[in-house]
mmCIF file of C-alpha atoms and ligand atoms in Angstrom:
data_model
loop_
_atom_site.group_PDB
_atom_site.id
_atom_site.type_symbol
_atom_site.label_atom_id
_atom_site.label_comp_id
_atom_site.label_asym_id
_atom_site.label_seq_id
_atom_site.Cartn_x
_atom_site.Cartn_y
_atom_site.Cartn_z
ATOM 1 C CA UNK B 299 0.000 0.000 0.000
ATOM 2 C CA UNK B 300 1.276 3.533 -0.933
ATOM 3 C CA UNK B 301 0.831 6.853 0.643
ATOM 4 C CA UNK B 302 2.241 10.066 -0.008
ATOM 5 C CA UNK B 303 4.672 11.655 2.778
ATOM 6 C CA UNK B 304 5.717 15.081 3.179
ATOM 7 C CA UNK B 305 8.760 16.162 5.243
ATOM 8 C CA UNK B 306 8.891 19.933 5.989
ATOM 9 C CA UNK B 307 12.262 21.479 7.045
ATOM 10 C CA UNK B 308 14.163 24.806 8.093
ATOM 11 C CA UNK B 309 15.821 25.033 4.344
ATOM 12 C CA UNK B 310 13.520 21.882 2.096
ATOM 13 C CA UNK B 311 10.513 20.696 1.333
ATOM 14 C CA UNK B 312 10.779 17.425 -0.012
ATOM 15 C CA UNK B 313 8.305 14.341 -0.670
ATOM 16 C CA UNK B 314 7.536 11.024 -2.469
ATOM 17 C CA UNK B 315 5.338 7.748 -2.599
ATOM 18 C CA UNK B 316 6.396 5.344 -0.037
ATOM 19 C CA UNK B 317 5.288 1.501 -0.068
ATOM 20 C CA UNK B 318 4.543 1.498 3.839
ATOM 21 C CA UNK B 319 4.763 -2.441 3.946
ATOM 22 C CA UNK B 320 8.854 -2.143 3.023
ATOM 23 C CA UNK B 321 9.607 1.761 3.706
ATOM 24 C CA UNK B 322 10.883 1.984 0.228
ATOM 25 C CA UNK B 323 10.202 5.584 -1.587
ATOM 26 C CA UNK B 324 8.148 4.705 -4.992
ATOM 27 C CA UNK B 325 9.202 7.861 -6.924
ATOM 28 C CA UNK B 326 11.857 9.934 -7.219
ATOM 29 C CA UNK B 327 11.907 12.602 -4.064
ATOM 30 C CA UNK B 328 10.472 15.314 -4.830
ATOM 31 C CA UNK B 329 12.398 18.951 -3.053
ATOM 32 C CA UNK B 330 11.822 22.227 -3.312
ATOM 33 C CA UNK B 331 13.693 25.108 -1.000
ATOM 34 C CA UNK B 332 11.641 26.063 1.955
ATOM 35 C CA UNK B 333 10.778 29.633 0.682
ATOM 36 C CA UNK B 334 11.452 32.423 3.473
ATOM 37 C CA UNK B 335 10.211 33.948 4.912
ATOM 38 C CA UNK B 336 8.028 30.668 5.484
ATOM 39 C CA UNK B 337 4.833 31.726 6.087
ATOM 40 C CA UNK B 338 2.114 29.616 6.240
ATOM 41 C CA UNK B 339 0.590 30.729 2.476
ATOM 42 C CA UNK B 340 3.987 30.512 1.013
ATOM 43 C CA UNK B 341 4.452 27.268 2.668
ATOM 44 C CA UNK B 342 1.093 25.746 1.517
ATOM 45 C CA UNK B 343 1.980 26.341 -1.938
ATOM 46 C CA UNK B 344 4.914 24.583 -2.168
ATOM 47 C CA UNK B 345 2.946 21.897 -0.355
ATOM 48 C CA UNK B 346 0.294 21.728 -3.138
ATOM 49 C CA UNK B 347 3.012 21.482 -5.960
ATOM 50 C CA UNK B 348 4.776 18.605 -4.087
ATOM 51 C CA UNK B 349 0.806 16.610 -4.236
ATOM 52 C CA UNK B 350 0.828 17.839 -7.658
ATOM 53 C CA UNK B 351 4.343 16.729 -9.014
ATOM 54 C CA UNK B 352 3.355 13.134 -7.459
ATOM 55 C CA UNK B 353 0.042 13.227 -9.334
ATOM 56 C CA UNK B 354 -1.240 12.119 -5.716
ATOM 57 C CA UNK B 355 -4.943 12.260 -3.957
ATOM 58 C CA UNK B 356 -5.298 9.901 -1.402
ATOM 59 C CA UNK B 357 -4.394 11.048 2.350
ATOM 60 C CA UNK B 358 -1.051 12.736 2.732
ATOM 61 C CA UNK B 359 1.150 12.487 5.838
ATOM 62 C CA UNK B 360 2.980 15.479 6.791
ATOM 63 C CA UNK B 361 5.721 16.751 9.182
ATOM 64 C CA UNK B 362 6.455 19.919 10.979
ATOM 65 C CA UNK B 363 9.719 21.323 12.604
ATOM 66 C CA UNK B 364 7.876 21.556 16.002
ATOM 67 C CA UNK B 365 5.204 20.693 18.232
ATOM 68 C CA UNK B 366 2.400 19.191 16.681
ATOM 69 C CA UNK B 367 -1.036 18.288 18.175
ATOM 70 C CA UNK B 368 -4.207 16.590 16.260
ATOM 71 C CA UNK B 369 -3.259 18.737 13.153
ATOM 72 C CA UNK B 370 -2.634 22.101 14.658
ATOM 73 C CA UNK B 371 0.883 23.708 15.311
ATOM 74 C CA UNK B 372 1.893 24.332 18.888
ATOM 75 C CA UNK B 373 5.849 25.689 18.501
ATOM 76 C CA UNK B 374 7.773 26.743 15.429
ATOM 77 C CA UNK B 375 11.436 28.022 16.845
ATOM 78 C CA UNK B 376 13.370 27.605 13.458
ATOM 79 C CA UNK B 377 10.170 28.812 11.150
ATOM 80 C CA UNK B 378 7.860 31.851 11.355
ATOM 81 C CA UNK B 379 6.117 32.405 14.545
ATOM 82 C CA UNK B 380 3.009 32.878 12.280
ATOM 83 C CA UNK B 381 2.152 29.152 12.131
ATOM 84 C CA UNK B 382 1.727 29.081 15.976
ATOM 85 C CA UNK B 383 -1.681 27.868 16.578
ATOM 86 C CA UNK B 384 -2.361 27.556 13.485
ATOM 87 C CA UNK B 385 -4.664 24.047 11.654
ATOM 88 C CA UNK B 386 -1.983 22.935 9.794
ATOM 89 C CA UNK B 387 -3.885 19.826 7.857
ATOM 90 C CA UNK B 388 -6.442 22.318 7.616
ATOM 91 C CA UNK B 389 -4.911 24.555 5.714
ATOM 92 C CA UNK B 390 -3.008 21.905 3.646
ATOM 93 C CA UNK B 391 -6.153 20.139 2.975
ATOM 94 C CA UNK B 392 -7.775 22.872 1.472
ATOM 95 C CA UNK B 393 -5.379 24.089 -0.909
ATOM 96 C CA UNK B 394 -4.206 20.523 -2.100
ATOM 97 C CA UNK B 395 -7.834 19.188 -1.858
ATOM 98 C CA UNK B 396 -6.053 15.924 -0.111
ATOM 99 C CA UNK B 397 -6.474 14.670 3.637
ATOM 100 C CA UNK B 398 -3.627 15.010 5.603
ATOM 101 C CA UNK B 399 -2.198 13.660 8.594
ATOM 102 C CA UNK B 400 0.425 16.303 10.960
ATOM 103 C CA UNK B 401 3.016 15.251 13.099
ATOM 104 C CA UNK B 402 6.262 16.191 14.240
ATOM 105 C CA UNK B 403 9.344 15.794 12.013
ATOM 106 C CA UNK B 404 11.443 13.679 14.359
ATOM 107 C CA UNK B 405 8.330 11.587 15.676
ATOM 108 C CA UNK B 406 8.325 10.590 11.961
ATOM 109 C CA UNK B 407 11.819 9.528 11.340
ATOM 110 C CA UNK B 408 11.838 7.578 14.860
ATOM 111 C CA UNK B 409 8.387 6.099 13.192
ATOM 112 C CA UNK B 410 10.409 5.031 10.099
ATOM 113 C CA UNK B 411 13.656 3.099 12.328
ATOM 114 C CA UNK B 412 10.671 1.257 14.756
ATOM 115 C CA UNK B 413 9.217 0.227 11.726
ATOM 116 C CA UNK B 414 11.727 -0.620 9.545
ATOM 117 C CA UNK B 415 15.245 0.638 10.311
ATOM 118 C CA UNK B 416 17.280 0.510 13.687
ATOM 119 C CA UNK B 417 13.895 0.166 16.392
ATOM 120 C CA UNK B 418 12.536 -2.287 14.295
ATOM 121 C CA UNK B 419 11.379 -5.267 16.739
ATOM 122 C CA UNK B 420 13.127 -3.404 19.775
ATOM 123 C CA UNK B 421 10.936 -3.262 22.660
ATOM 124 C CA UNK B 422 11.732 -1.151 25.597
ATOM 125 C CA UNK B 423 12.807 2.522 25.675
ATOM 126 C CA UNK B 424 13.831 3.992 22.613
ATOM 127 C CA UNK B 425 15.382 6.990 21.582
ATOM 128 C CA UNK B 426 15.985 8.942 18.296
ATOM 129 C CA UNK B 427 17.875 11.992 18.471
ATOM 130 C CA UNK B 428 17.651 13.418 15.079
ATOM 131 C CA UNK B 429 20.598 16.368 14.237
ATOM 132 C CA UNK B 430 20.163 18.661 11.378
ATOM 133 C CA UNK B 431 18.800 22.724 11.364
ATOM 134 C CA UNK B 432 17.370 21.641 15.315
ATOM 135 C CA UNK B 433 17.777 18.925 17.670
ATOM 136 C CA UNK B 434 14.611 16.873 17.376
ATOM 137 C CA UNK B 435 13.643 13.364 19.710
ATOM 138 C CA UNK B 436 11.241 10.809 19.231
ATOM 139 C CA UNK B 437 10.935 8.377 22.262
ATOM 140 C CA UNK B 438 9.313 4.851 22.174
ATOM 141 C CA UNK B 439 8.203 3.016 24.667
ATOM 142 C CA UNK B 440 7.718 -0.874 22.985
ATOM 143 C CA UNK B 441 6.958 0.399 19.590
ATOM 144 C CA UNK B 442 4.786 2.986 21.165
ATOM 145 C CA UNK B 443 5.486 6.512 20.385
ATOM 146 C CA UNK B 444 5.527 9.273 23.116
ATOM 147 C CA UNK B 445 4.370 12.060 20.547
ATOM 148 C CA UNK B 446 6.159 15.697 20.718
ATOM 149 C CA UNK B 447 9.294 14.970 23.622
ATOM 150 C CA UNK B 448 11.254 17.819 22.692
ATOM 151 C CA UNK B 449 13.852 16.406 24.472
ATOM 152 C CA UNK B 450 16.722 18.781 21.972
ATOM 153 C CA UNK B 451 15.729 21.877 23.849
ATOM 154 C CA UNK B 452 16.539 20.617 27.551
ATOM 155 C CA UNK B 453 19.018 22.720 29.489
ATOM 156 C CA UNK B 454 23.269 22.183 29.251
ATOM 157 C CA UNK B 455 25.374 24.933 30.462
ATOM 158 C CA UNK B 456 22.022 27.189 31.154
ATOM 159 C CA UNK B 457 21.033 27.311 27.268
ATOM 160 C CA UNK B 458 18.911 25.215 25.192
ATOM 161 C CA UNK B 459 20.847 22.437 24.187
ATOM 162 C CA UNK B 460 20.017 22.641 20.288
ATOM 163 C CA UNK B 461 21.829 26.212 20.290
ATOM 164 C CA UNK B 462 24.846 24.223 21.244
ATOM 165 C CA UNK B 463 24.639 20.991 19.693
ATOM 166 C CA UNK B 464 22.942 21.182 16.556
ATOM 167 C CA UNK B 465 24.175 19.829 13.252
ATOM 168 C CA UNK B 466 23.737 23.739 12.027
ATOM 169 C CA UNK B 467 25.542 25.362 14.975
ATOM 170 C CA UNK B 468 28.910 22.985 14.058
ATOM 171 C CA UNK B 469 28.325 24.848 10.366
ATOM 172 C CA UNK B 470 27.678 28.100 11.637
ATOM 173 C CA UNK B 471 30.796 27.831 13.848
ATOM 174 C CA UNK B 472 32.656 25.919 11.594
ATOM 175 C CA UNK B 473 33.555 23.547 14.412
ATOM 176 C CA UNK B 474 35.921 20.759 14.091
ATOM 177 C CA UNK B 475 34.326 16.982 14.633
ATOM 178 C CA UNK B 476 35.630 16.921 17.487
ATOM 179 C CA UNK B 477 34.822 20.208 19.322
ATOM 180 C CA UNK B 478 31.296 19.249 17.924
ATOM 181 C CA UNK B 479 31.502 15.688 19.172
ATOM 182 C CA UNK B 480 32.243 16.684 22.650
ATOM 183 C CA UNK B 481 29.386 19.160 22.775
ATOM 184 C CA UNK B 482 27.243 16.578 21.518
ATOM 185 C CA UNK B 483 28.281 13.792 23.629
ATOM 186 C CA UNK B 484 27.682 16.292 26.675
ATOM 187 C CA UNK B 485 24.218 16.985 25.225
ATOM 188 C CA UNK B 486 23.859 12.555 24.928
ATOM 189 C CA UNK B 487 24.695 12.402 28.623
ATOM 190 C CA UNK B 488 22.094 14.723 29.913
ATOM 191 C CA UNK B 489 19.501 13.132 28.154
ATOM 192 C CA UNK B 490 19.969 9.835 28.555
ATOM 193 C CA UNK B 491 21.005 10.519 32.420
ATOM 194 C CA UNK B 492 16.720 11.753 31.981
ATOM 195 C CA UNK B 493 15.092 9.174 30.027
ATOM 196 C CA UNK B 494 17.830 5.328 30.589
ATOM 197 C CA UNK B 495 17.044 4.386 26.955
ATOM 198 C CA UNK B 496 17.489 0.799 26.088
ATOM 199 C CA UNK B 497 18.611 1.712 22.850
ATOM 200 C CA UNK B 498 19.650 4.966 21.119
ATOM 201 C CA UNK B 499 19.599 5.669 17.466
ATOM 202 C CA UNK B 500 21.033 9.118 15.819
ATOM 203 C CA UNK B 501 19.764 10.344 13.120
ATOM 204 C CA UNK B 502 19.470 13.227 10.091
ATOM 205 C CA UNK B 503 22.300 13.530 7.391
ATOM 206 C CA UNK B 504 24.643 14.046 10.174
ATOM 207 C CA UNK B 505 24.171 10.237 10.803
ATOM 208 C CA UNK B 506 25.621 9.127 7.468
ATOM 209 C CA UNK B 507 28.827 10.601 8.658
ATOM 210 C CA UNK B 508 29.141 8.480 11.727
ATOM 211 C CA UNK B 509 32.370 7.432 11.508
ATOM 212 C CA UNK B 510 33.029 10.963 12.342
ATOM 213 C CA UNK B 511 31.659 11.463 15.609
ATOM 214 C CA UNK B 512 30.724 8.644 17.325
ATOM 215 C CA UNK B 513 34.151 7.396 18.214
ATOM 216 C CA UNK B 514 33.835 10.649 20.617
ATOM 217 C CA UNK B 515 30.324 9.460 22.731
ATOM 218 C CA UNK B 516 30.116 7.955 26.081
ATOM 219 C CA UNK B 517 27.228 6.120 25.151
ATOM 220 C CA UNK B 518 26.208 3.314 22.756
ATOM 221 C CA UNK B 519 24.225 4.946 19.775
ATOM 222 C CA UNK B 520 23.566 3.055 16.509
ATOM 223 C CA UNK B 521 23.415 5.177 13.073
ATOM 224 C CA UNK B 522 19.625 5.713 11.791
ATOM 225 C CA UNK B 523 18.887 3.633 8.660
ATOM 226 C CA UNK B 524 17.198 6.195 6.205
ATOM 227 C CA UNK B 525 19.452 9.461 6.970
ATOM 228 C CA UNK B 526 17.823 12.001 4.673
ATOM 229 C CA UNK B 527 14.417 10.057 3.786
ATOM 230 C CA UNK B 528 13.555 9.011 7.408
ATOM 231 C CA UNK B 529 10.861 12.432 7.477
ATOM 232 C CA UNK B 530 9.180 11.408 4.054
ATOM 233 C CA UNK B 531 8.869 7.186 5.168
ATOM 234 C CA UNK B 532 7.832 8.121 8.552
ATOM 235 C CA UNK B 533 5.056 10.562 7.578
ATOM 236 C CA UNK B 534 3.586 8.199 4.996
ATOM 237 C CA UNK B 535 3.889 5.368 7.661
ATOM 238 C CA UNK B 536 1.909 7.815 10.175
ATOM 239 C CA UNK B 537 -0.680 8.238 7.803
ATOM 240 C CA UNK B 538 -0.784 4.856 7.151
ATOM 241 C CA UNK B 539 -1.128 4.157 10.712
ATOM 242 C CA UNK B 540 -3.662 7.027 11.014
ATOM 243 C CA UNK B 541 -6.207 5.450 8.609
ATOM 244 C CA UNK B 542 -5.620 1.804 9.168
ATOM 245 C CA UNK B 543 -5.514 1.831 12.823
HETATM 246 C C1 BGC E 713 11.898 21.587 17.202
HETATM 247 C C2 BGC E 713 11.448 20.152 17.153
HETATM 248 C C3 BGC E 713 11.995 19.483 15.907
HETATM 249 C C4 BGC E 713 13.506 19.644 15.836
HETATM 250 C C5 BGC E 713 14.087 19.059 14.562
HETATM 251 C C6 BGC E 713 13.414 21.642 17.107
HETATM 252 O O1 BGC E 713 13.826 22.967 17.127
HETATM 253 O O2 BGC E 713 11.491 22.208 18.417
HETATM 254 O O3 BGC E 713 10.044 20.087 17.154
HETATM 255 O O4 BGC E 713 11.653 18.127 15.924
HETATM 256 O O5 BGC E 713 13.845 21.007 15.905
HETATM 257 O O6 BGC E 713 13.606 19.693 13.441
#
């Protein structure tokens, strides 16, 4: 069975057709630039081609850089504050004439490893720590998602640990791997100090790099499976989920 997922991001927009049974993408992904400012209009557009390219009209699955609850936006801190509070599926809906199911972006890509990547058949605690514009989490509790953790914006040295960790601060700071890896790894120890995860899986493009950065953490982490893709599988297998049960 195919659906069509969506994965929204601080700098792309990118989709394709994903066979939920195997978590392989059906069509070539589809990307277009986040266009800035990225208002909600502006954003919906880009939205509509990305249905349109795929020549798609079933229900869509969706993510969002932030919290996310039954379709409506609850926090946006790398976007425009204008989509605070605002129906995103709504909105969607209506200007691709599709249904479509929200959820967070890293909820998605931790929905994509339990499914078919690193979680898959893990029971116990799980958690994704996904690296790229923010520091997203996705925490499972055997297989079950715990929806919106926002466990990247706890507290390390008084400030929110994404403005020192991210995958975009190491860019914007041009870092070495290892200054990065040690602010990381300092980041990995808080949280997992919080939440004992049996396993923990890192993902975003960062992850493909591994070899990198992980000689540098305390603790055992295994490398995501689908890197750049995990958004796009994990929103089609949400909607998936959604409508199925
Ligand atoms: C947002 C999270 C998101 C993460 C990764 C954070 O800034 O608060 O909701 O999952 O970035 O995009």
């Amino acid at each position: 069975m195919e659906y069509l997922g969506i994965d929204i991001g601080g700098t792309g927009m990118k989709g394709s057709t994903v066979e939920v049974s195997s978590g392989e993408l059906t069509a070539d992904r589809f990307r277009i630039p986040t266009p800035h400012p990225a208002t909600p209009p502006a954003m919906a557009e880009v939205v509509a081609e990305i249905v349109d390219h795929h020549r798609y009209s079933g229900p869509v699955g969706c993510t969002f850089p932030g919290v996310v609850k039954g379709g409506t936006i609850l926090t946006a801190v790398n976007l425009d504050s204008r989509w605070v509070g605002l129906d995103a599926s709504k909105l969607f809906g209506e200007r691709a004439s599709c249904e479509f199911v929200m959820l967070n972006d890293a909820d998605a890509a931790g929905l994509a490893e339990m499914r078919h990547g690193a979680g898959k058949g893990v029971d116990g605690t799980v958690l994704l720590i996904t690296i790229g514009t923010g520091l997203g989490t996705a925490l499972f509790v055997d297989q079950v998602l715990v929806p919106n953790t926002e466990l990247g914006h706890i507290e390390v040295r008084g400030r929110d640990a994404e403005s020192r960790a991210a995958g975009r601060i190491r860019k914007e700071k041009d870092l070495s791997w290892k200054k990065w890896a040690k602010r990381f790894n300092e980041y990995l120890n808080r949280v997992t100090a919080l939440v004992n995860p049996d396993l923990v899986i890192v993902g975003g493009g960062i992850a493909k790099r591994s070899e990198r950065f992980f000689g540098y953490l305390d603790h055992d982490v295994v490398a995501a499976k689908f890197l750049n893709n995990a958004g796009i599988v994990g929103a089609a297998m949400a909607v998936h989920e959604a409508t199925t049960g």
